Short mmCIF file of C-alpha atoms in Angstrom, two decimals:
data_model
loop_
_atom_site.label_atom_id
_atom_site.label_comp_id
_atom_site.label_asym_id
_atom_site.label_seq_id
_atom_site.Cartn_x
_atom_site.Cartn_y
_atom_site.Cartn_z
CA MET J 22 24.06 101.42 27.29
CA SER J 23 24.96 97.85 28.23
CA LEU J 24 24.40 94.52 26.63
CA THR J 25 22.20 93.08 29.37
CA PRO J 26 19.32 90.66 29.64
CA SER J 27 16.09 92.40 28.75
CA PRO J 28 13.87 93.55 31.61
CA SER J 29 11.22 91.12 30.47
CA SER J 30 13.43 88.10 30.99
CA ALA J 31 12.34 85.64 33.64
CA PRO J 32 13.13 87.01 37.13
CA ALA J 33 14.66 83.70 38.15
CA SER J 34 17.36 84.10 35.53
CA ARG J 35 18.82 87.08 37.37
CA TRP J 36 19.11 85.08 40.56
CA VAL J 37 20.75 82.18 38.74
CA VAL J 38 23.32 84.65 37.39
CA LEU J 39 23.81 85.92 40.94
CA ALA J 40 24.44 82.36 42.15
CA VAL J 41 27.21 81.90 39.56
CA ILE J 42 28.71 85.28 40.46
CA CYS J 43 28.66 84.45 44.17
CA SER J 44 30.42 81.15 43.46
CA ALA J 45 33.23 83.08 41.76
CA VAL J 46 33.41 85.51 44.68
CA LEU J 47 33.57 82.57 47.07
CA VAL J 48 36.82 81.39 45.50
CA VAL J 49 38.47 84.77 46.08
CA VAL J 50 37.16 85.28 49.60
CA ILE J 51 38.08 81.86 50.92
CA ASP J 52 41.64 82.55 49.82
CA MET J 53 41.63 85.84 51.76
CA THR J 54 41.03 84.18 55.13
CA VAL J 55 42.13 80.58 54.78
CA LEU J 56 45.78 81.56 55.13
CA HIS J 57 45.25 83.24 58.51
CA VAL J 58 44.99 79.99 60.46
CA ALA J 59 47.71 78.41 58.31
CA ALA J 60 50.23 81.16 59.07
CA PRO J 61 51.82 79.45 62.12
CA ALA J 62 52.23 76.12 60.27
CA LEU J 63 53.53 77.94 57.21
CA THR J 64 56.02 79.83 59.38
CA GLU J 65 57.31 76.60 60.90
CA ASP J 66 57.81 75.00 57.47
CA LEU J 67 59.12 77.83 55.27
CA GLN J 68 60.59 79.91 58.13
CA PRO J 69 59.89 83.34 56.61
CA SER J 70 61.01 86.46 58.44
CA ALA J 71 58.36 88.68 60.02
CA VAL J 72 58.53 90.98 56.99
CA ALA J 73 58.27 88.05 54.56
CA LEU J 74 55.26 86.68 56.45
CA LEU J 75 53.50 90.03 56.15
CA TRP J 76 54.27 90.04 52.42
CA ILE J 77 52.86 86.52 52.06
CA ILE J 78 49.62 87.69 53.69
CA ASP J 79 49.22 91.13 52.15
CA VAL J 80 50.88 90.88 48.73
CA TYR J 81 47.53 89.61 47.45
CA PRO J 82 45.48 92.75 48.23
CA LEU J 83 48.43 95.02 47.39
CA VAL J 84 48.54 93.50 43.89
CA VAL J 85 44.76 93.50 43.52
CA ALA J 86 44.34 97.20 44.33
CA PRO J 87 46.48 98.72 41.53
CA LEU J 88 44.97 96.41 38.91
CA LEU J 89 41.28 97.00 39.67
CA VAL J 90 41.04 100.18 37.61
CA ALA J 91 42.47 98.44 34.56
CA SER J 92 40.39 95.27 34.98
CA GLY J 93 37.17 97.26 35.44
CA ALA J 94 37.87 99.17 32.23
CA LEU J 95 38.77 95.94 30.42
CA GLY J 96 35.46 94.45 31.53
CA ASP J 97 33.55 97.45 30.17
CA ARG J 98 35.44 97.12 26.88
CA PHE J 99 35.82 93.38 26.24
CA GLY J 100 33.02 91.98 28.37
CA ARG J 101 32.81 91.29 32.08
CA LYS J 102 32.07 87.61 31.51
CA ARG J 103 35.30 87.15 29.55
CA ILE J 104 37.40 88.99 32.14
CA LEU J 105 35.77 87.15 35.06
CA LEU J 106 36.34 83.69 33.59
CA SER J 107 39.91 84.55 32.58
CA GLY J 108 40.52 85.68 36.15
CA LEU J 109 39.27 82.34 37.44
CA VAL J 110 41.78 80.53 35.22
CA VAL J 111 44.65 82.67 36.55
CA PHE J 112 43.42 82.21 40.11
CA GLY J 113 43.18 78.44 39.82
CA LEU J 114 46.64 77.98 38.30
CA SER J 115 48.32 80.27 40.83
CA SER J 116 46.56 78.43 43.67
CA VAL J 117 48.24 75.20 42.57
CA LEU J 118 51.61 76.99 42.51
CA GLY J 119 51.00 78.38 46.00
CA ALA J 120 50.07 74.96 47.37
CA PHE J 121 53.43 73.51 46.40
CA ALA J 122 55.61 76.59 47.02
CA TRP J 123 59.05 75.57 48.28
CA SER J 124 60.22 78.94 49.60
CA PRO J 125 58.76 82.21 50.91
CA ALA J 126 59.69 83.95 47.64
CA VAL J 127 57.79 81.41 45.53
CA LEU J 128 54.75 81.67 47.79
CA ILE J 129 54.83 85.47 47.59
CA GLY J 130 54.97 85.19 43.79
CA ALA J 131 52.04 82.76 43.73
CA ARG J 132 50.01 85.04 45.98
CA ALA J 133 50.80 87.95 43.66
CA LEU J 134 49.44 85.95 40.70
CA MET J 135 46.34 85.18 42.75
CA GLY J 136 46.02 88.94 43.14
CA VAL J 137 46.02 89.34 39.36
CA GLY J 138 43.21 86.80 39.11
CA GLY J 139 41.29 88.37 41.97
CA ALA J 140 41.57 91.81 40.37
CA MET J 141 39.94 90.41 37.24
CA ILE J 142 37.15 88.65 39.13
CA LEU J 143 35.87 91.14 41.72
CA PRO J 144 34.96 94.23 39.63
CA ALA J 145 33.38 92.00 36.98
CA THR J 146 31.07 90.34 39.52
CA MET J 147 29.87 93.61 41.00
CA ALA J 148 29.47 95.23 37.57
CA ILE J 149 27.31 92.31 36.40
CA VAL J 150 25.15 92.70 39.52
CA ARG J 151 24.73 96.40 38.72
CA ASP J 152 23.91 95.57 35.12
CA VAL J 153 21.49 92.68 35.67
CA PHE J 154 19.50 94.05 38.63
CA GLU J 155 17.88 97.23 37.35
CA ASP J 156 15.41 97.66 40.22
CA ARG J 157 17.18 99.29 43.18
CA ASP J 158 15.37 97.25 45.84
CA GLU J 159 16.27 94.03 44.04
CA ARG J 160 19.81 95.30 43.59
CA ARG J 161 20.13 96.01 47.31
CA THR J 162 19.04 92.45 48.05
CA ALA J 163 21.49 91.13 45.45
CA VAL J 164 24.32 93.21 46.89
CA GLY J 165 23.42 91.93 50.36
CA ILE J 166 23.62 88.33 49.12
CA TRP J 167 26.90 89.11 47.33
CA SER J 168 28.27 90.63 50.53
CA ALA J 169 26.92 87.77 52.63
CA THR J 170 28.73 85.37 50.31
CA MET J 171 31.95 87.22 51.04
CA ALA J 172 31.26 86.96 54.76
CA GLY J 173 30.25 83.31 54.45
CA GLY J 174 33.40 82.51 52.50
CA ALA J 175 35.42 84.27 55.15
CA ALA J 176 33.62 82.12 57.73
CA ILE J 177 34.22 78.74 56.13
CA GLY J 178 37.74 79.61 54.97
CA PRO J 179 39.37 79.38 58.42
CA LEU J 180 37.31 76.30 59.32
CA ILE J 181 38.35 74.46 56.18
CA GLY J 182 41.88 75.76 56.56
CA GLY J 183 42.09 74.64 60.17
CA PHE J 184 40.90 71.15 59.26
CA LEU J 185 43.31 70.86 56.33
CA VAL J 186 46.31 72.11 58.32
CA GLU J 187 45.64 69.64 61.12
CA HIS J 188 45.19 66.65 58.80
CA TRP J 189 47.45 67.43 55.82
CA TRP J 190 49.84 70.34 55.32
CA TRP J 191 49.52 74.11 55.02
CA GLY J 192 49.67 74.01 51.19
CA ALA J 193 46.36 72.16 51.08
CA VAL J 194 44.55 75.39 51.98
CA PHE J 195 45.16 76.66 48.44
CA LEU J 196 43.94 73.50 46.71
CA ILE J 197 40.34 74.03 47.88
CA ASN J 198 40.08 76.78 45.25
CA VAL J 199 40.72 74.43 42.34
CA PRO J 200 37.50 72.31 42.40
CA VAL J 201 35.36 75.46 42.69
CA VAL J 202 37.15 77.03 39.72
CA LEU J 203 36.70 73.87 37.64
CA ILE J 204 32.96 73.88 38.39
CA VAL J 205 32.28 77.61 37.96
CA ILE J 206 34.08 78.12 34.63
CA PRO J 207 31.90 75.79 32.46
CA ILE J 208 28.71 76.93 34.20
CA GLY J 209 29.71 80.58 33.79
CA LEU J 210 30.43 80.06 30.09
CA LYS J 211 26.84 78.94 29.61
CA LEU J 212 24.87 81.15 32.01
CA LEU J 213 26.63 84.50 32.50
CA PRO J 214 25.41 87.39 30.32
CA ASN J 215 27.77 89.05 27.84
CA SER J 216 27.66 92.29 29.78
CA LYS J 217 29.77 95.20 28.55
CA ALA J 218 29.54 98.87 27.62
CA LEU J 219 28.15 99.42 24.12
CA VAL J 220 30.51 102.37 23.60
CA PRO J 221 33.40 101.95 26.08
CA PRO J 222 35.78 104.85 26.71
CA PRO J 223 39.01 104.86 24.71
CA TRP J 224 41.75 102.72 26.23
CA ASP J 225 44.38 104.81 28.01
CA THR J 226 47.58 102.87 28.69
CA LEU J 227 49.30 105.81 30.37
CA ALA J 228 46.36 106.24 32.75
CA VAL J 229 46.52 102.56 33.72
CA VAL J 230 50.25 102.86 34.44
CA LEU J 231 49.82 106.09 36.41
CA ALA J 232 47.01 104.64 38.54
CA GLY J 233 48.86 101.38 39.16
CA VAL J 234 52.15 103.07 40.08
CA GLY J 235 50.36 105.57 42.32
CA ILE J 236 48.26 103.06 44.25
CA LEU J 237 51.09 100.57 44.65
CA GLY J 238 53.47 103.37 45.66
CA ILE J 239 51.10 104.61 48.36
CA ALA J 240 50.68 101.06 49.67
CA PHE J 241 54.40 100.31 49.65
CA GLY J 242 55.33 103.70 51.11
CA LEU J 243 52.90 103.42 54.01
CA LYS J 244 53.97 99.84 54.68
CA GLN J 245 57.67 100.74 54.78
CA GLY J 246 57.02 103.99 56.63
CA ALA J 247 55.25 102.19 59.44
CA ARG J 248 58.34 100.04 59.93
CA HIS J 249 61.25 102.37 59.11
CA GLY J 250 59.76 105.82 59.73
CA PHE J 251 58.32 108.31 57.28
CA VAL J 252 61.48 110.42 57.21
CA ASP J 253 63.38 107.55 55.61
CA PRO J 254 64.63 108.82 52.20
CA LEU J 255 63.31 105.78 50.33
CA VAL J 256 59.88 106.06 51.97
CA LEU J 257 59.65 109.79 51.25
CA GLY J 258 60.74 109.31 47.66
CA VAL J 259 58.22 106.54 47.03
CA LEU J 260 55.34 108.47 48.61
CA ILE J 261 56.15 111.68 46.73
CA GLY J 262 56.40 109.76 43.46
CA ALA J 263 53.11 107.98 44.15
CA ILE J 264 51.29 111.23 44.94
CA ALA J 265 52.69 112.81 41.79
CA SER J 266 51.57 109.81 39.74
CA LEU J 267 48.03 109.88 41.13
CA THR J 268 47.81 113.66 40.68
CA THR J 269 48.81 113.31 37.03
CA PHE J 270 46.28 110.50 36.63
CA VAL J 271 43.44 112.63 38.03
CA ARG J 272 44.34 115.63 35.87
CA ARG J 273 44.52 113.42 32.80
CA GLN J 274 41.10 111.92 33.50
CA LEU J 275 39.53 115.34 34.09
CA ALA J 276 40.93 116.62 30.80
CA ARG J 277 39.51 113.77 28.71
CA PRO J 278 35.90 113.83 27.48
CA GLU J 279 35.75 110.02 27.83
CA PRO J 280 38.00 109.15 30.80
CA LEU J 281 39.10 105.63 31.57
CA LEU J 282 37.96 106.18 35.17
CA ASP J 283 35.40 108.91 35.80
CA VAL J 284 36.96 110.70 38.78
CA ARG J 285 34.12 113.24 38.59
CA LEU J 286 32.11 110.69 40.54
CA PHE J 287 33.91 111.96 43.64
CA ALA J 288 32.08 115.28 43.24
CA ASP J 289 29.07 113.41 44.64
CA ARG J 290 29.40 113.87 48.40
CA ALA J 291 27.63 110.63 49.25
CA PHE J 292 29.80 108.67 46.82
CA SER J 293 33.03 110.11 48.25
CA VAL J 294 32.00 109.46 51.84
CA ALA J 295 30.95 105.90 51.03
CA VAL J 296 34.31 105.18 49.39
CA GLY J 297 36.15 106.77 52.32
CA CYS J 298 34.18 104.72 54.84
CA VAL J 299 34.98 101.49 53.00
CA LEU J 300 38.67 102.38 52.86
CA LEU J 301 38.97 103.35 56.53
CA ALA J 302 36.82 100.48 57.78
CA MET J 303 38.82 97.87 55.90
CA PHE J 304 42.11 99.51 56.90
CA GLY J 305 41.15 99.34 60.56
CA LEU J 306 39.70 95.85 60.65
CA VAL J 307 41.07 93.40 58.07
CA GLY J 308 44.41 93.03 59.84
CA LEU J 309 42.65 92.31 63.12
CA GLU J 310 41.38 88.97 61.86
CA LEU J 311 44.94 87.86 61.10
CA PHE J 312 46.20 89.16 64.45
CA PHE J 313 43.39 87.45 66.37
CA ALA J 314 44.13 84.16 64.60
CA GLN J 315 47.74 84.49 65.76
CA TYR J 316 46.57 85.44 69.26
CA LEU J 317 44.36 82.37 69.54
CA GLN J 318 47.04 79.96 68.31
CA LEU J 319 50.32 81.43 69.54
CA VAL J 320 49.22 83.14 72.77
CA LEU J 321 46.40 80.86 73.93
CA GLY J 322 47.90 77.75 72.32
CA LEU J 323 44.78 76.61 70.45
CA GLU J 324 44.96 74.23 67.50
CA PRO J 325 44.10 75.73 64.07
CA LEU J 326 40.61 74.21 63.95
CA ALA J 327 39.80 75.33 67.50
CA ALA J 328 41.05 78.83 66.68
CA SER J 329 38.81 78.88 63.60
CA VAL J 330 35.79 77.97 65.72
CA ARG J 331 36.55 80.92 68.03
CA LEU J 332 36.49 83.24 64.99
CA LEU J 333 33.20 81.77 63.75
CA PRO J 334 30.88 84.24 65.61
CA LEU J 335 32.57 87.12 63.78
CA MET J 336 32.06 85.49 60.39
CA LEU J 337 28.52 84.26 60.98
CA ALA J 338 27.45 87.68 62.25
CA SER J 339 28.88 89.16 59.05
CA LEU J 340 26.86 86.66 57.03
CA ILE J 341 23.65 87.61 58.85
CA GLY J 342 24.47 91.30 58.48
CA GLY J 343 24.83 90.92 54.73
CA LEU J 344 21.44 89.21 54.45
CA LEU J 345 19.64 91.76 56.67
CA ALA J 346 21.31 94.88 55.28
CA ALA J 347 18.76 95.43 52.48
CA PRO J 348 15.66 95.54 54.74
CA ILE J 349 17.54 97.70 57.26
CA LEU J 350 18.46 100.11 54.46
CA ARG J 351 14.85 100.34 53.31
CA ARG J 352 13.66 101.01 56.85
CA VAL J 353 16.17 103.54 58.23
CA GLY J 354 18.00 104.92 55.18
CA THR J 355 21.60 105.14 54.07
CA ARG J 356 23.10 107.50 56.64
CA ALA J 357 21.63 105.71 59.65
CA THR J 358 22.72 102.31 58.33
CA ILE J 359 26.31 103.32 57.57
CA ALA J 360 26.83 105.47 60.67
CA GLY J 361 24.98 103.05 62.95
CA GLY J 362 26.89 100.04 61.66
CA LEU J 363 30.24 101.77 62.06
CA ALA J 364 29.29 103.01 65.55
CA LEU J 365 28.41 99.45 66.59
CA THR J 366 31.73 98.29 65.15
CA THR J 367 33.65 100.92 67.11
CA ILE J 368 31.93 100.05 70.38
CA SER J 369 32.51 96.32 69.84
CA LEU J 370 36.28 96.79 69.69
CA VAL J 371 36.57 98.48 73.09
CA PRO J 372 36.06 95.36 75.29
CA LEU J 373 38.79 93.56 73.33
CA LEU J 374 41.35 95.88 74.95
CA ALA J 375 40.89 93.76 78.10
CA LEU J 376 42.28 90.63 76.42
CA GLY J 377 45.40 89.20 78.02
CA LEU J 378 47.40 86.00 78.27
CA ASP J 379 44.52 84.05 79.84
CA ASP J 380 41.75 82.44 77.78
CA GLN J 381 38.66 84.66 78.06
CA PHE J 382 36.17 82.92 75.79
CA LEU J 383 33.12 84.93 76.87
CA LEU J 384 34.98 88.20 76.33
CA LEU J 385 35.57 87.36 72.66
CA GLY J 386 32.12 86.12 71.62
CA PRO J 387 29.76 89.12 72.03
CA PRO J 388 32.22 91.71 70.65
CA PHE J 389 32.89 89.49 67.63
CA VAL J 390 29.15 89.23 66.92
CA ALA J 391 28.65 93.00 67.16
CA LEU J 392 31.79 93.62 65.12
CA GLY J 393 30.78 91.34 62.26
CA PHE J 394 27.17 92.50 62.08
CA GLY J 395 27.89 96.23 62.38
CA LEU J 396 30.69 96.26 59.84
CA GLU J 397 28.76 94.21 57.28
CA ILE J 398 25.60 96.33 57.22
CA ALA J 399 27.74 99.47 56.94
CA LEU J 400 29.73 98.03 54.02
CA VAL J 401 26.61 96.86 52.17
CA ALA J 402 25.05 100.32 52.54
CA ALA J 403 28.23 102.02 51.34
CA ASN J 404 28.43 99.59 48.43
CA ASP J 405 24.84 100.43 47.50
CA VAL J 406 25.70 104.14 47.34
CA ILE J 407 28.80 103.51 45.22
CA ILE J 408 27.37 101.19 42.56
CA SER J 409 24.13 103.19 42.30
CA ALA J 410 26.02 106.39 41.47
CA VAL J 411 26.56 105.48 37.81
CA PRO J 412 24.49 104.21 34.88
CA ALA J 413 24.85 100.53 34.06
CA GLU J 414 27.16 101.25 31.11
CA ARG J 415 29.83 102.57 33.52
CA ALA J 416 29.28 99.90 36.16
CA GLY J 417 32.88 98.78 35.78
CA ASN J 418 34.04 102.23 36.90
CA ALA J 419 32.07 102.20 40.13
CA ALA J 420 32.92 98.57 40.84
CA SER J 421 36.62 99.29 40.32
CA ILE J 422 36.55 102.22 42.73
CA GLU J 423 34.64 100.26 45.39
CA GLU J 424 36.88 97.23 45.12
CA THR J 425 40.01 99.41 45.10
CA ALA J 426 38.91 101.00 48.37
CA TYR J 427 38.10 97.57 49.80
CA GLU J 428 41.32 95.85 48.77
CA LEU J 429 43.63 98.83 49.30
CA GLY J 430 42.16 99.45 52.74
CA GLY J 431 42.55 95.80 53.70
CA GLY J 432 46.05 95.52 52.26
CA LEU J 433 47.22 98.68 53.96
CA GLY J 434 45.61 97.56 57.20
CA VAL J 435 47.57 94.32 57.25
CA ALA J 436 50.76 96.05 56.09
CA VAL J 437 50.72 99.17 58.25
CA LEU J 438 49.05 97.80 61.37
CA GLY J 439 51.09 94.61 61.06
CA SER J 440 54.28 96.65 60.87
CA ILE J 441 53.21 98.67 63.91
CA LEU J 442 52.44 95.48 65.86
CA ALA J 443 55.82 94.02 64.85
CA ALA J 444 57.65 97.20 65.88
CA VAL J 445 55.91 97.34 69.28
CA TYR J 446 56.55 93.63 69.78
CA THR J 447 60.28 93.95 69.06
CA ASP J 448 60.68 96.97 71.35
CA ALA J 449 58.67 95.41 74.18
CA LEU J 450 60.41 92.02 74.11
CA GLY J 451 63.64 93.27 75.63
CA VAL J 452 66.22 90.72 76.81
CA VAL J 453 65.43 87.45 78.59
CA PRO J 454 68.17 86.15 80.95
CA GLY J 455 69.77 82.94 79.71
CA VAL J 456 68.87 83.48 76.05
CA SER J 457 71.76 84.17 73.68
CA ALA J 458 71.90 87.34 71.60
CA GLY J 459 71.35 85.32 68.42
CA ASP J 460 68.28 83.59 69.80
CA MET J 461 66.91 86.89 71.11
CA HIS J 462 67.36 88.46 67.69
CA ALA J 463 65.45 85.58 66.08
CA ALA J 464 62.73 85.71 68.74
CA GLY J 465 62.40 89.46 68.16
CA GLU J 466 61.28 88.91 64.56
CA SER J 467 57.84 87.58 65.48
CA LEU J 468 55.94 85.60 68.09
CA GLY J 469 56.03 82.57 65.78
CA ARG J 470 59.83 82.73 65.62
CA ALA J 471 60.00 83.08 69.41
CA ASP J 472 57.94 79.91 69.72
CA GLU J 473 60.37 78.10 67.40
CA VAL J 474 63.40 79.35 69.34
CA SER J 475 61.88 78.17 72.62
CA HIS J 476 61.78 74.57 71.38
CA GLY J 477 65.57 74.43 71.38
CA LEU J 478 65.99 75.88 74.88
CA PRO J 479 65.80 74.32 78.36
CA ALA J 480 62.39 74.64 79.99
CA SER J 481 63.80 77.00 82.63
CA VAL J 482 64.67 79.48 79.87
CA ALA J 483 62.00 78.65 77.29
CA GLU J 484 59.07 79.48 79.58
CA PRO J 485 60.29 83.01 80.48
CA LEU J 486 61.03 83.67 76.79
CA LEU J 487 57.55 82.58 75.71
CA HIS J 488 55.93 84.62 78.48
CA ALA J 489 57.90 87.71 77.49
CA ALA J 490 57.12 87.18 73.79
CA ARG J 491 53.41 86.69 74.40
CA THR J 492 53.28 89.76 76.63
CA ALA J 493 55.06 91.80 73.97
CA PHE J 494 52.63 90.56 71.32
CA MET J 495 49.68 91.63 73.47
CA ASP J 496 51.23 95.08 73.86
CA GLY J 497 51.34 95.35 70.07
CA LEU J 498 47.80 94.00 69.68
CA HIS J 499 46.45 96.60 72.11
CA VAL J 500 48.15 99.41 70.17
CA VAL J 501 46.65 98.10 66.92
CA LEU J 502 43.21 97.87 68.55
CA LEU J 503 43.45 101.49 69.67
CA ALA J 504 44.42 102.55 66.15
CA SER J 505 41.49 100.60 64.69
CA ILE J 506 39.05 102.10 67.18
CA GLY J 507 40.23 105.57 66.20
CA LEU J 508 39.91 104.90 62.47
CA ILE J 509 36.41 103.42 62.70
CA ALA J 510 35.31 106.25 65.00
CA VAL J 511 36.47 108.77 62.40
CA SER J 512 34.53 106.87 59.73
CA THR J 513 31.42 106.93 61.94
CA VAL J 514 31.57 110.69 62.45
CA LEU J 515 32.30 111.24 58.75
CA ALA J 516 29.27 109.22 57.70
CA PHE J 517 26.94 110.82 60.24
CA VAL J 518 27.97 114.43 59.58
CA VAL J 519 28.49 114.43 55.83
CA LEU J 520 25.88 111.99 54.55
CA ARG J 521 22.42 113.45 54.29
CA ARG J 522 19.52 111.18 54.99
CA ARG J 523 18.77 109.39 51.72
CA GLU J 524 15.40 107.83 51.17
CA SER J 525 15.08 105.21 48.50
CA SER J 526 12.67 107.43 46.59
CA ALA J 527 15.16 110.27 46.36
CA VAL J 528 18.30 108.83 44.87
CA PRO J 529 20.46 110.56 42.27
CA VAL J 530 20.94 107.35 40.35
CA ALA J 531 17.44 107.47 38.94
CA ALA J 532 18.46 109.74 36.09
CA GLY J 533 21.51 107.63 35.42
CA ASP J 534 19.41 104.52 35.22
CA ALA J 535 17.07 106.22 32.80
CA ARG J 536 19.95 107.18 30.57
CA ALA J 537 21.33 103.66 30.69
CA HIS J 538 18.11 101.96 29.74
#
């Protein structure tokens, strides 16, 4: 049982709580996307290597993912309100550090601390939604609004970031978090419910360590394997150790009557498929937003704000998808919503394979709309399956699993697909006549570095170098698109074949809800 507002409380109070929760989510989500349009300016100032730039971008989700299990359990034990507000404090302070970072290493460290704060915030918000909204139809609407907030934050993040980069400096993109944090914390202290499990499971330090080491090891191993090969001794050792750690974690949880994380949830076929779809979808697509931001700025030569406007159809379609997901779910059911959304996402990626060095504005718009809408309704439906699989007293468990799949998928997508793009780019660049070996080596690190190198060369040499670098980048982008299409197609088939049609009147959570209340 949970300490929640009574069912007889005024309905408006639940929606006020949701507004506070969505404000906290907004802080985290803006930070996920605001850096994408700032990456070229950041690269010019701090001059990180291609590997360091990837770490700056994806260290955040790679830190979030291993900590979600622990933070979800801490929320169940000590109160989700307390964990959420503490996470906002950590997030705000680390944002200030990131804004004034003086080296790539400092920025990576600040982003890692933001990951700690984000890991505390996200499961708590979703667990409170699960706890406060007892009616499933209301909960679907609330989840849709929560998801639409994430999409909306992703939409305004690049726009705000583009404006700030053009008028101030790249560090300003982190400072936009601070006012929101300062507003949400006092309001949250007054309005958020003291939601927690009445009898939380015993704390298991070893389980937290095993889960963290395993998830981080998988992420690091796949990231390094994509760049150095999976037969590399270090990569093999890390992956084997990570698998062993996760195996021990699962066995330990199965052996305990009150596990820290109830892995038995994966015995539910719908739950497992929903988690898998979230993981694969985020793996295949999160990195694409970063790569398209680089494409628009470094290949087409758009300014940050103009590049953000080009990405706006994708974000706005996601926002609309989040708002419409609940009525679509009620009308066609879970399987059709997830499989249909993923199928639309897969189809939308195919025309993007025709992108080249020329500006093709009309080619980007419609696929971006279909991509954002299809992915969002699929993710909301999968989220509904996941958080409805447990009683409210274990909401932190389900929220931790869902957010782990979301963040781990996104982090691995940026890391692995980014490494693949970088490897293809380096191989395809070759040698440009008139460019020294040292300059070619620097240009081979990334398209941003090639652009920097070209500024110090005569025009007769700089233009061929830039053309070769942009062509090589497009080769890498096409490979990444093909990989993403394959992953989302697999997710589509998985959802369609394995998920049975689920009507809202026949959901396994009903018994769980009865037990919880």
